[in-house]
Every structure is written in structure tokens, then in C-alpha cells.
Tab-separated table of C-alpha atoms and ligand atoms in Angstrom:
chain	number	residue	atom	x	y	z
A	71	MET	CA	21.716	22.599	7.206
A	72	GLU	CA	18.195	23.678	8.755
A	73	LYS	CA	16.406	21.391	11.165
A	74	ILE	CA	14.064	19.358	9.144
A	75	LYS	CA	10.699	18.744	11.212
A	76	ILE	CA	8.378	16.396	10.846
A	77	LEU	CA	4.536	16.059	11.612
A	78	LEU	CA	2.921	12.810	12.178
A	79	VAL	CA	-0.970	12.854	12.560
A	80	GLU	CA	-3.759	10.144	12.949
A	81	SER	CA	-1.692	8.128	15.319
A	82	ILE	CA	1.005	6.724	13.920
A	83	HIS	CA	2.616	3.862	15.249
A	84	PRO	CA	5.224	5.635	17.348
A	85	VAL	CA	8.259	3.867	16.173
A	86	ALA	CA	8.043	5.971	13.233
A	87	LYS	CA	8.822	9.318	15.692
A	88	GLU	CA	11.242	7.300	17.294
A	89	LYS	CA	13.340	6.133	14.150
A	90	LEU	CA	13.431	9.492	12.822
A	91	GLU	CA	14.510	11.325	15.846
A	92	GLU	CA	17.303	8.446	15.844
A	93	GLU	CA	18.111	10.137	12.511
A	94	GLY	CA	17.961	14.029	13.835
A	95	PHE	CA	14.907	15.144	12.710
A	96	GLU	CA	12.156	17.033	14.870
A	97	VAL	CA	8.838	15.172	15.326
A	98	GLU	CA	5.427	15.915	16.035
A	99	LEU	CA	2.955	13.481	16.990
A	100	LYS	CA	-1.160	14.219	16.530
A	101	ASN	CA	-3.450	11.595	17.435
A	102	TYR	CA	-6.186	12.704	15.495
A	103	SER	CA	-6.816	13.912	11.831
A	104	PRO	CA	-7.108	17.599	10.919
A	105	ASP	CA	-9.142	18.831	8.534
A	106	GLU	CA	-8.305	20.810	5.534
A	107	ASP	CA	-7.999	24.483	7.603
A	108	GLU	CA	-6.122	23.422	10.563
A	109	LEU	CA	-3.246	21.463	8.357
A	110	THR	CA	-2.934	23.836	6.150
A	111	GLU	CA	-1.985	26.115	8.937
A	112	LEU	CA	-0.447	23.109	10.714
A	113	VAL	CA	1.769	22.229	7.812
A	114	LYS	CA	3.508	26.106	7.756
A	115	ASN	CA	5.609	24.960	10.579
A	116	PHE	CA	6.911	21.457	8.867
A	117	HIS	CA	9.102	20.372	6.212
A	118	ALA	CA	7.521	16.403	5.959
A	119	LEU	CA	4.173	15.263	7.020
A	120	GLY	CA	2.809	11.698	7.890
A	121	ILE	CA	-0.708	10.670	7.557
A	122	ARG	CA	-2.722	7.353	7.737
A	123	SER	CA	-5.898	6.948	5.273
A	124	LYS	CA	-8.469	9.283	7.033
A	125	THR	CA	-6.501	13.012	6.201
A	126	LEU	CA	-7.011	14.394	2.824
A	127	VAL	CA	-3.753	15.770	1.781
A	128	THR	CA	-5.347	18.789	-0.821
A	129	LYS	CA	-3.463	21.032	-3.006
A	130	LYS	CA	-4.298	23.490	-0.877
A	131	ILE	CA	-2.549	21.861	2.141
A	132	LEU	CA	0.224	21.168	-0.462
A	133	ALA	CA	0.530	24.461	-1.981
A	134	SER	CA	0.479	26.181	1.369
A	135	HIS	CA	4.162	26.210	2.124
A	136	SER	CA	6.799	26.306	-0.387
A	137	HIS	CA	8.735	24.004	2.506
A	138	LEU	CA	6.524	20.920	2.368
A	139	TYR	CA	8.887	18.228	0.875
A	140	ALA	CA	7.421	15.126	0.968
A	141	VAL	CA	3.819	13.829	2.235
A	142	GLY	CA	4.266	10.073	3.569
A	143	ALA	CA	0.811	7.863	3.879
A	144	PHE	CA	1.514	5.683	6.453
A	145	CYS	CA	-0.902	2.865	5.432
A	146	ILE	CA	-1.525	0.983	2.030
A	147	GLY	CA	-3.491	3.271	-0.074
A	148	THR	CA	-2.972	7.181	-1.276
A	149	ASN	CA	-6.513	8.292	-2.899
A	150	GLN	CA	-7.006	10.275	-0.124
A	151	VAL	CA	-3.663	12.560	-1.201
A	152	GLU	CA	-4.042	14.546	-4.194
A	153	LEU	CA	-1.256	12.832	-6.032
A	154	VAL	CA	-0.934	15.133	-9.604
A	155	ALA	CA	-1.042	17.972	-7.572
A	156	ALA	CA	1.677	16.722	-5.221
A	157	ASN	CA	4.184	15.826	-8.056
A	158	GLN	CA	3.295	18.948	-9.564
A	159	LEU	CA	4.443	20.805	-6.414
A	160	GLY	CA	7.389	18.930	-6.154
A	161	VAL	CA	6.152	16.662	-3.221
A	162	PRO	CA	6.836	12.930	-3.688
A	163	VAL	CA	4.158	10.627	-1.893
A	164	PHE	CA	5.703	7.488	-0.069
A	165	ASN	CA	3.561	4.720	1.207
A	166	ALA	CA	4.224	1.053	2.828
A	167	PRO	CA	1.688	-1.278	0.174
A	168	TYR	CA	3.384	-4.758	1.232
A	169	SER	CA	3.796	-4.075	5.168
A	170	ASN	CA	1.218	-6.020	5.992
A	171	THR	CA	1.349	-8.964	3.543
A	172	ARG	CA	1.789	-11.268	6.525
A	173	SER	CA	-1.209	-10.211	8.385
A	174	VAL	CA	-3.287	-11.138	4.947
A	175	ALA	CA	-2.029	-14.224	4.769
A	176	GLU	CA	-1.958	-15.278	8.791
A	177	MET	CA	-5.825	-14.406	7.837
A	178	VAL	CA	-6.306	-16.545	4.947
A	179	ILE	CA	-5.167	-19.167	6.151
A	180	ALA	CA	-7.182	-19.360	9.393
A	181	GLU	CA	-9.964	-18.864	7.106
A	182	LEU	CA	-9.135	-22.364	5.433
A	183	VAL	CA	-10.055	-24.078	8.230
A	184	ILE	CA	-12.497	-21.892	9.750
A	185	LEU	CA	-14.685	-22.331	6.458
A	186	ALA	CA	-13.990	-26.346	6.270
A	187	ARG	CA	-15.003	-27.108	10.103
A	188	GLN	CA	-17.368	-24.514	10.000
A	189	LEU	CA	-16.318	-22.801	12.878
A	190	GLY	CA	-17.737	-19.333	12.933
A	191	ASP	CA	-21.690	-20.669	12.699
A	192	ARG	CA	-20.809	-23.222	15.503
A	193	ASN	CA	-18.975	-20.228	17.534
A	194	THR	CA	-21.943	-18.103	17.326
A	195	LEU	CA	-24.339	-20.713	18.118
A	196	ALA	CA	-22.655	-21.998	21.255
A	197	HIS	CA	-22.442	-18.068	22.467
A	198	SER	CA	-26.044	-18.181	22.278
A	199	GLY	CA	-26.055	-21.550	23.799
A	200	GLY	CA	-26.695	-23.929	21.132
A	201	TRP	CA	-24.490	-27.008	20.977
A	202	MET	CA	-23.794	-28.443	17.607
A	203	LYS	CA	-21.628	-31.226	18.301
A	204	SER	CA	-21.556	-32.838	14.719
A	205	ALA	CA	-18.693	-33.968	12.288
A	206	ASP	CA	-20.825	-33.880	9.040
A	207	GLY	CA	-19.414	-31.377	6.608
A	208	SER	CA	-16.321	-31.107	8.730
A	209	ARG	CA	-13.115	-31.669	6.796
A	210	GLU	CA	-9.570	-31.252	7.176
A	211	ILE	CA	-7.574	-29.079	5.132
A	212	ARG	CA	-4.903	-32.058	4.549
A	213	GLY	CA	-4.492	-33.025	0.951
A	214	LYS	CA	-6.920	-30.587	-0.679
A	215	THR	CA	-6.465	-28.385	-3.434
A	216	LEU	CA	-6.061	-24.442	-2.457
A	217	GLY	CA	-6.460	-22.163	-5.809
A	218	ILE	CA	-4.848	-18.954	-5.541
A	219	VAL	CA	-5.556	-16.492	-7.558
A	220	GLY	CA	-3.344	-13.373	-7.962
A	221	TYR	CA	0.440	-14.837	-7.301
A	222	GLY	CA	1.948	-11.527	-5.993
A	223	HIS	CA	3.183	-10.672	-2.524
A	224	ILE	CA	0.328	-11.933	-0.625
A	225	GLY	CA	-0.687	-14.539	-2.713
A	226	SER	CA	2.717	-15.941	-2.957
A	227	GLN	CA	2.656	-16.253	1.052
A	228	VAL	CA	-0.025	-18.035	1.091
A	229	SER	CA	1.013	-20.605	-1.050
A	230	VAL	CA	4.119	-21.414	0.997
A	231	LEU	CA	1.857	-21.133	4.758
A	232	ALA	CA	-0.865	-23.521	2.925
A	233	GLU	CA	2.239	-25.678	1.924
A	234	SER	CA	3.572	-26.150	4.920
A	235	MET	CA	0.089	-27.213	6.143
A	236	GLY	CA	-0.404	-29.897	3.924
A	237	LEU	CA	-2.493	-28.255	0.712
A	238	LYS	CA	-1.719	-29.350	-2.532
A	239	VAL	CA	-1.497	-25.230	-4.142
A	240	VAL	CA	-2.182	-23.862	-8.008
A	241	TYR	CA	-2.188	-20.391	-8.811
A	242	TYR	CA	-3.283	-18.618	-11.930
A	243	ASP	CA	-1.841	-15.090	-12.793
A	244	ILE	CA	-1.515	-12.936	-16.087
A	245	VAL	CA	1.731	-12.756	-15.411
A	246	LYS	CA	4.450	-15.069	-15.216
A	247	ARG	CA	5.417	-15.953	-11.922
A	248	LEU	CA	8.090	-18.069	-10.591
A	249	PRO	CA	6.276	-21.044	-8.515
A	250	LEU	CA	7.300	-21.552	-4.967
A	251	GLY	CA	7.910	-24.808	-3.239
A	252	ASN	CA	5.522	-27.535	-4.682
A	253	ALA	CA	2.656	-24.853	-6.057
A	254	GLN	CA	1.635	-25.527	-9.732
A	255	VAL	CA	0.989	-22.842	-12.673
A	256	CYS	CA	-2.583	-23.160	-14.010
A	257	SER	CA	-2.772	-22.083	-17.620
A	258	THR	CA	-6.164	-20.328	-17.746
A	259	PHE	CA	-8.457	-18.869	-14.312
A	260	SER	CA	-11.086	-21.659	-15.620
A	261	GLU	CA	-8.690	-24.171	-14.690
A	262	LEU	CA	-7.675	-23.220	-11.546
A	263	LEU	CA	-11.415	-22.990	-10.766
A	264	GLY	CA	-12.216	-26.581	-11.868
A	265	LEU	CA	-9.147	-28.027	-9.984
A	266	SER	CA	-9.452	-25.919	-6.135
A	267	ASP	CA	-10.918	-27.001	-3.438
A	268	PHE	CA	-10.836	-23.443	-1.696
A	269	VAL	CA	-10.364	-20.567	-4.352
A	270	THR	CA	-8.558	-17.593	-2.362
A	271	LEU	CA	-8.274	-14.254	-4.591
A	272	HIS	CA	-5.319	-11.766	-4.430
A	273	VAL	CA	-5.616	-9.969	-7.511
A	274	PRO	CA	-5.873	-6.027	-7.382
A	275	GLU	CA	-8.792	-3.739	-8.212
A	276	THR	CA	-8.162	-2.933	-11.725
A	277	PRO	CA	-10.807	-2.869	-14.266
A	278	GLN	CA	-9.922	-6.568	-15.729
A	279	THR	CA	-10.188	-7.702	-11.988
A	280	LYS	CA	-13.956	-6.267	-11.675
A	281	ASP	CA	-16.701	-8.644	-11.188
A	282	MET	CA	-13.807	-11.359	-11.987
A	283	MET	CA	-16.076	-13.445	-10.151
A	284	GLY	CA	-19.474	-13.706	-10.998
A	285	ALA	CA	-22.025	-16.461	-11.715
A	286	SER	CA	-20.242	-18.495	-14.417
A	287	GLU	CA	-16.817	-18.759	-12.915
A	288	LEU	CA	-18.743	-19.818	-9.335
A	289	ARG	CA	-20.178	-22.341	-11.347
A	290	LYS	CA	-16.789	-23.595	-12.793
A	291	MET	CA	-15.985	-24.248	-8.607
A	292	LYS	CA	-16.171	-27.756	-7.631
A	293	GLN	CA	-19.438	-28.337	-6.055
A	294	GLY	CA	-18.800	-27.978	-1.960
A	295	ALA	CA	-15.663	-25.947	-2.749
A	296	TYR	CA	-15.137	-22.646	-0.428
A	297	LEU	CA	-14.750	-18.546	-1.580
A	298	ILE	CA	-12.363	-16.553	0.355
A	299	ASN	CA	-11.703	-12.963	-0.420
A	300	ALA	CA	-9.186	-10.545	1.480
A	301	SER	CA	-8.070	-8.371	-2.001
A	302	ARG	CA	-10.947	-5.994	-2.922
A	303	GLY	CA	-14.841	-5.678	-3.269
A	304	THR	CA	-15.041	-5.170	-6.663
A	305	VAL	CA	-13.840	-8.401	-7.598
A	306	VAL	CA	-16.684	-10.661	-6.286
A	307	VAL	CA	-20.666	-9.870	-7.628
A	308	ILE	CA	-22.068	-10.834	-4.205
A	309	GLU	CA	-25.546	-11.215	-5.534
A	310	ASP	CA	-23.800	-13.960	-7.625
A	311	LEU	CA	-22.263	-15.955	-4.883
A	312	VAL	CA	-25.144	-15.356	-2.820
A	313	LYS	CA	-27.257	-17.455	-5.053
A	314	ALA	CA	-24.010	-20.292	-5.601
A	315	LEU	CA	-24.043	-20.395	-1.628
A	316	LYS	CA	-27.877	-20.577	-1.641
A	317	GLU	CA	-28.045	-23.151	-4.213
A	318	LYS	CA	-25.237	-25.311	-2.219
A	319	HIS	CA	-23.591	-25.172	-5.310
A	320	ILE	CA	-20.460	-23.535	-2.755
A	321	ALA	CA	-20.164	-25.079	0.654
A	322	GLY	CA	-18.822	-21.841	2.297
A	323	ALA	CA	-17.330	-18.263	1.457
A	324	ALA	CA	-14.856	-16.146	4.181
A	325	VAL	CA	-15.053	-12.453	3.160
A	326	ASP	CA	-13.241	-9.423	3.937
A	327	VAL	CA	-13.620	-6.496	1.218
A	328	PHE	CA	-17.235	-5.382	-0.128
A	329	PRO	CA	-18.248	-3.114	-2.598
A	330	GLU	CA	-19.617	-0.861	-0.484
A	331	GLU	CA	-17.901	-0.634	3.092
A	332	PRO	CA	-18.816	1.469	5.833
A	333	SER	CA	-16.278	4.742	6.471
A	334	SER	CA	-16.199	4.730	10.147
A	335	ASN	CA	-16.699	2.064	12.963
A	336	LYS	CA	-19.959	3.851	13.913
A	337	GLU	CA	-21.728	3.018	10.734
A	338	LYS	CA	-24.087	0.311	10.270
A	339	PHE	CA	-22.483	-1.967	7.765
A	340	SER	CA	-25.061	-4.211	5.677
A	341	SER	CA	-24.646	-7.563	3.099
A	342	LEU	CA	-26.613	-9.432	1.301
A	343	LEU	CA	-24.304	-12.030	2.500
A	344	GLN	CA	-25.351	-11.624	6.575
A	345	GLY	CA	-26.931	-14.436	7.424
A	346	ILE	CA	-26.129	-18.009	4.936
A	347	PRO	CA	-24.738	-20.627	7.258
A	348	ASN	CA	-20.943	-20.299	6.685
A	349	VAL	CA	-20.335	-17.364	5.642
A	350	PHE	CA	-17.287	-15.604	7.544
A	351	LEU	CA	-17.540	-11.540	7.329
A	352	THR	CA	-14.775	-9.492	8.739
A	353	PRO	CA	-14.569	-5.615	8.242
A	354	HIS	CA	-11.830	-5.735	6.216
A	355	ILE	CA	-8.803	-6.370	8.848
A	356	GLY	CA	-6.935	-8.920	6.872
A	357	GLY	CA	-4.296	-5.938	6.715
A	358	SER	CA	-4.709	-4.947	10.472
A	359	THR	CA	-2.271	-6.118	12.774
A	360	GLU	CA	-0.096	-4.649	15.615
A	361	GLU	CA	2.668	-5.960	13.677
A	362	ALA	CA	1.467	-4.362	10.444
A	363	GLN	CA	1.174	-0.665	11.344
A	364	TYR	CA	4.397	-1.375	13.203
A	365	ALA	CA	5.874	-2.551	9.775
A	366	ILE	CA	4.423	0.786	7.903
A	367	GLY	CA	5.545	2.670	11.063
A	368	LEU	CA	9.291	1.781	10.087
A	369	GLU	CA	8.382	1.376	6.124
A	370	VAL	CA	7.928	4.814	5.315
A	371	ALA	CA	10.053	6.565	8.060
A	372	GLU	CA	12.919	5.017	5.930
A	373	SER	CA	11.422	6.755	2.941
A	374	PHE	CA	11.618	9.930	4.481
A	375	ARG	CA	15.006	9.153	5.919
A	376	ARG	CA	16.174	8.084	2.302
A	377	PHE	CA	14.844	11.001	1.034
A	378	LEU	CA	15.248	14.199	3.039
A	379	LYS	CA	18.993	13.092	3.936
A	380	VAL	CA	19.781	11.307	0.629
A	381	GLY	CA	17.623	12.467	-2.198
A	382	SER	CA	15.998	8.689	-3.168
A	383	THR	CA	12.607	9.117	-4.254
A	384	SER	CA	12.012	5.391	-4.986
A	385	GLY	CA	8.879	4.007	-3.597
A	386	ALA	CA	7.261	7.125	-4.000
A	387	VAL	CA	4.040	6.831	-6.072
A	388	ASN	CA	3.799	9.774	-7.899
A	389	PHE	CA	7.073	10.616	-8.521
A	390	PRO	CA	10.565	10.044	-10.921
A	391	GLN	CA	12.153	7.702	-9.192
A	392	VAL	CA	15.791	8.273	-8.222
A	393	ASP	CA	18.082	5.961	-6.032
A	394	LEU	CA	21.641	7.096	-5.652
A	395	PRO	CA	24.350	5.918	-2.796
A	396	VAL	CA	25.741	8.709	-0.334
A	397	ILE	CA	28.994	10.112	-2.465
A	398	ALA	CA	31.776	10.937	-0.062
A	399	GLY	CA	33.144	14.634	-0.159
A	400	ALA	CA	30.311	15.629	-2.109
A	401	HIS	CA	27.537	18.462	-1.668
A	402	ARG	CA	23.970	17.177	-3.133
A	403	ILE	CA	21.493	19.858	-4.626
A	404	ILE	CA	18.237	18.212	-5.728
A	405	ASN	CA	15.949	20.087	-7.774
A	406	VAL	CA	12.493	19.610	-9.034
A	407	HIS	CA	11.633	21.673	-12.214
A	408	LYS	CA	8.782	21.794	-15.087
A	409	ASN	CA	9.845	19.156	-17.969
A	410	GLU	CA	9.894	21.670	-20.635
A	411	PRO	CA	12.908	21.730	-23.296
A	412	GLY	CA	15.839	23.788	-22.163
A	413	VAL	CA	15.604	23.370	-18.902
A	414	LEU	CA	18.764	21.289	-18.451
A	415	GLY	CA	20.836	23.914	-20.310
A	416	GLU	CA	19.752	26.732	-17.793
A	417	ILE	CA	20.560	24.925	-14.406
A	418	ASN	CA	23.990	23.900	-16.018
A	419	GLY	CA	24.203	27.727	-17.508
A	420	VAL	CA	23.990	28.468	-13.295
A	421	VAL	CA	26.465	25.779	-12.276
A	422	SER	CA	29.414	26.726	-14.685
A	423	LYS	CA	28.774	30.032	-13.517
A	424	PHE	CA	29.468	29.315	-10.058
A	425	GLY	CA	32.436	27.259	-11.358
A	426	ALA	CA	31.386	24.575	-9.506
A	427	ASN	CA	32.521	20.776	-10.272
A	428	ILE	CA	29.921	18.590	-10.801
A	429	GLN	CA	30.518	14.818	-10.109
A	430	GLY	CA	27.282	13.496	-10.538
A	431	GLN	CA	24.344	14.317	-12.214
A	432	PHE	CA	21.261	11.910	-12.608
A	433	LEU	CA	18.173	12.551	-13.910
A	434	SER	CA	15.315	11.414	-13.818
A	435	THR	CA	11.339	12.659	-15.927
A	436	ASP	CA	7.742	11.915	-16.079
A	437	ASN	CA	5.955	13.690	-18.051
A	438	ARG	CA	5.151	16.857	-15.822
A	439	ILE	CA	8.220	17.239	-14.256
A	440	GLY	CA	12.064	16.729	-13.923
A	441	TYR	CA	13.779	15.619	-10.953
A	442	LEU	CA	17.577	16.085	-10.490
A	443	VAL	CA	20.417	14.929	-8.435
A	444	MET	CA	23.308	16.898	-8.441
A	445	ASP	CA	26.530	15.704	-6.755
A	446	VAL	CA	28.897	19.022	-6.552
A	447	GLU	CA	32.814	19.477	-5.190
A	448	LYS	CA	32.735	22.905	-4.046
A	449	ALA	CA	31.543	24.208	-0.630
A	450	GLU	CA	28.928	27.003	-2.562
A	451	ALA	CA	26.190	24.272	-2.285
A	452	SER	CA	23.660	26.437	-0.418
A	453	SER	CA	24.228	29.335	-2.706
A	454	LEU	CA	24.315	27.246	-5.727
A	455	SER	CA	21.013	25.939	-4.762
A	456	LYS	CA	19.551	29.082	-3.820
A	457	GLU	CA	20.500	30.532	-7.455
A	458	ILE	CA	19.072	27.124	-9.348
A	459	SER	CA	15.642	27.877	-7.260
A	460	GLN	CA	15.274	31.224	-8.562
A	461	LEU	CA	15.143	30.311	-12.078
A	462	SER	CA	11.556	30.298	-13.349
A	463	ARG	CA	10.576	26.456	-14.122
A	464	SER	CA	12.292	25.142	-10.695
A	465	ILE	CA	9.618	23.995	-8.487
A	466	LYS	CA	11.704	23.311	-5.384
A	467	THR	CA	15.519	22.985	-4.806
A	468	ARG	CA	17.198	21.792	-1.722
A	469	VAL	CA	20.240	20.509	-0.438
A	470	VAL	CA	20.316	17.722	0.987
A	471	TYR	CA	23.582	17.417	2.165
B	63	LIG	P1	0.524	-7.608	-5.710
B	63	LIG	O1	0.207	-6.692	-6.468
B	63	LIG	O2	1.648	-7.986	-4.976
B	63	LIG	O3	-0.165	-8.989	-6.331
B	63	LIG	C1	-1.158	-8.984	-7.167
B	63	LIG	C2	-1.140	-9.832	-8.198
B	63	LIG	O4	-2.094	-10.169	-9.170
B	63	LIG	C3	0.357	-9.918	-9.066
B	63	LIG	O5	0.925	-10.854	-9.209
B	63	LIG	C4	-0.702	-9.361	-10.852
B	63	LIG	O6	-0.040	-10.089	-11.393
B	63	LIG	C5	-1.921	-10.198	-10.305
B	63	LIG	N1	-2.908	-9.983	-11.007
B	63	LIG	C6	-3.477	-8.969	-11.631
B	63	LIG	N2	-4.587	-8.973	-12.258
B	63	LIG	C7	-4.773	-10.144	-12.846
B	63	LIG	C8	-5.985	-10.792	-12.948
B	63	LIG	N3	-6.881	-10.277	-14.008
B	63	LIG	N4	-5.952	-12.066	-13.106
B	63	LIG	C9	-5.075	-12.772	-12.248
B	63	LIG	N5	-3.691	-12.244	-11.916
B	63	LIG	C10	-4.084	-10.957	-12.073
B	63	LIG	O7	-0.134	-7.055	-4.582
B	63	LIG	P2	-0.947	-7.744	-3.340
B	63	LIG	O8	-0.027	-7.133	-2.232
B	63	LIG	O9	-0.415	-9.471	-3.346
B	63	LIG	O10	-2.184	-7.942	-2.583
B	63	LIG	C11	-3.048	-8.353	-3.552
B	63	LIG	C12	-4.514	-7.740	-3.266
B	63	LIG	O11	-4.818	-7.951	-1.621
B	63	LIG	C13	-4.932	-6.403	-3.183
B	63	LIG	O12	-6.345	-6.116	-3.963
B	63	LIG	C14	-4.878	-5.763	-2.433
B	63	LIG	O13	-5.691	-4.488	-2.250
B	63	LIG	C15	-5.236	-6.274	-0.912
B	63	LIG	N6	-5.019	-5.979	0.272
B	63	LIG	C16	-5.882	-6.576	0.965
B	63	LIG	C17	-5.808	-6.304	2.526
B	63	LIG	C18	-6.799	-6.480	3.142
B	63	LIG	O14	-6.740	-5.864	4.795
B	63	LIG	N7	-7.640	-7.441	3.193
B	63	LIG	C19	-4.462	-6.010	2.995
B	63	LIG	C20	-3.910	-5.734	1.836
B	63	LIG	C21	-3.904	-5.930	0.564
């Protein structure tokens, strides 16, 4: 078996290297984001590539070396990878979509108190020599109603934490979600808006959620209620929020995500929300904690282990999903092929020519490719794999154990 080498760029948390080395992989870390030409050159020496959000993984890079087996995005999004090209070239792409759930939920809980007590403004004033000691407009969050829009991973965590601080929780989701604790479901978005002292948004970016919080929704919120958005910048119409805040219909807002965000810390940030009282702005840091980075490092390293050693593709964002246990005493061959009629017959023809006894065969497909996992008894797995790899419609073939 060849020694699998993994390249991790962009200062991925060192726990990933540690875990992968424990599994016997050879790992090289780079603390910057190589450009396309450099990465094309670098990848030639590796079987798997780990990146974060800045490194672009183009078709050129993916096609540069047939021994590139997998890409791991050690972050949430995967827009930086040409996913269709990766799929067609037989390269699954893994990410860690839920490793920062708790980080976002904790920030939202903090923001409930920050808004209710105007802590942002008082902090800014105190730093510049002001002293605003007054109880006017300062409230406890205990006993207030929190409306959660999108009761998925983050929304449901916020729900549990908020109840433990004495809030009443209502939620709205387009999918039927089991209420946690004493949370109560609302049958419409409007119902939630009318009931809540705080509204927090935890929906994904979809055509349906674009501008879902605009002038008419803000008007349906209670007079003096607060809005929190740590989901996606496209969900709230900023101009309408500015108007509702200036008219004092909304008493404050905490916003972590914006329709346009600087692409680096060096770029200037500007928003119509700047300078409005009790508006707490943060630079898309809801999920950015050391714990989340650590969890991401562990999660993607585990996806690499499972794919490279077992052939499991579960969790890959661009690939047919297969998750099978290890079969003792067998060898496992994985084959990615073009999803065309007759291709399986060809592969099985090779298997019978070899007289290999198949212990298990599992196929999962999408409209472009098929992913075949074969457990064979005979020790000739590597020559069988070599012959299958030479079939014209095979894209990638490898013996995993
Ligand atoms: P999730 O997929 O677990 O949950 C999203 C929920 O929203 C699902 O239950 C879904 O059914 C629901 N939903 C979808 N469309 C809806 C609609 N039109 N109305 C009501 N509900 C709807 O996602 P997760 O992990 O909870 O993330 C939520 C959001 O938080 C995403 O937009 C994600 O990008 C964002 N996020 C922001 C971070 C930050 O740093 N601020 C970090 C991590 C995630």
C-alpha cells in the first residue's frame, strides 16, 4: 500500500495534523494560501489537500494529478472549490458545516443581554470618557419572548440556552422540527413576529430567505422589540432595518452578517447601520472561536480518515454517499466511474476474469458519476484494481485496505 500524503494549507488547526499522523498519514502544513500555479505544483506530491476559505481549488489544480483523492475544506463553505469539476474528476470534497454551531449560539445569547441593556453604546461612551448611568430603556431578558426563525442546528441550540436563562421561546421553520424543552412552534412567520420581544434569524441563504426580513416584517414586530441576524447578510433588507431603527419601532439590532462584507481584515467596512444607537455590529465572527477551529480540524481529519482508509464518502458535499463498515479478511477496492449504461457490466467482467470472490458490492450514483465499493476476498486486489482503473470509463480506482 502506498503511503498517503496530505497537504494542509492556510494554517489549519494543528489538531488535524496530529490526528492524521496518528492514523499513519504523512502530513505537511503550510501557513499561507498558495495561488493556483503554486498549488498545482504542490499537489503533485500529495493524495489529499486541506484548505480553508481563501484557497481556490480550481479544475486545473484538481486535474493536475490523478493521485489527488480528496479535498477537505476546513471551514463551513465550499464555494472556493470547483465542486462539479471535483465530482467529475472523482474527488470528494468534505467540510465541517456544524462544528461552530455552539459558538454562534453563545454569541446570540450574549447579544440578547447586550441589546436589552444597551451595553454596546455604554461601552463605546465609557471608552471616550462618557458616563451614561441610567436605567431608562434597560431591561432584563428574563421572562421575555425570544422568536427563533430557522430551528436547525444553531436555532435549536439557542433555544435550549435561552430557556435556561428564563426566556420563553417560540420558533418558526418551514420544516417540521421537534420542539426542545418548552419551546413552542408558530404556524406562521407573522405569528412569531407578533409574539417576540427578540427575533433571531438562523435560516440558510436561499432564494426563499432573501430579503425575508423587510419593511412589512419589521412592522409586524412588537414596538420596542430587538432583531439579531447572525445567519446571512441577504436575509435582512438593511435600508428597511435602518428606517425601523430610526423610527424607534425597533429598539436595537445585533448584526454579524452583511449583504457586502470586506474580503479581508485590511479592507474598510461600511454599512448604513453604522452610528445608529443600540446597533451592535460584529465582523461575521459568530462561528469564529478557537474551539470551533479545533472542532473543524477534528471533523475534517475524521472525514479524510474514513474516506482514505475505509472509502466512506458520507458528509462529502459533491459526491454519492456511501458509508460501509470495514469487512474483516477482505480487501476493499473503490472505483469512481462515469455513470453510463453498461459500465458495471464491464467492471464485473474484469472481476470474473480474475476469479475474485466478491464479498460485498455497493454502488451509489449521481447523474454524472457512480461510486462503487467492492469487498473482495482474493489477495490480488491491487492487480484487479489496476485492471479496473484502465477501463475507459473509470475515473479513479484505488485499494483502500
Ligand atoms: P441548519 O441547516 O441546521 O438550519 C437552518 C434551518 O432553517 C432549517 O431547520 C431549515 O428548515 C430552516 N429554514 C430554511 N428556510 C427557511 C425559511 N424560509 N423560513 C424558516 N425556516 C427556514 O443551519 P444552521 O447550521 O443552523 O445555520 C443557520 C444559518 O447560520 C446559516 O445561514 C449559516 O450560514 C449561518 N451561520 C453563520 C455563522 C456566522 O459566523 N455568523 C456561522 C455558522 C452558520
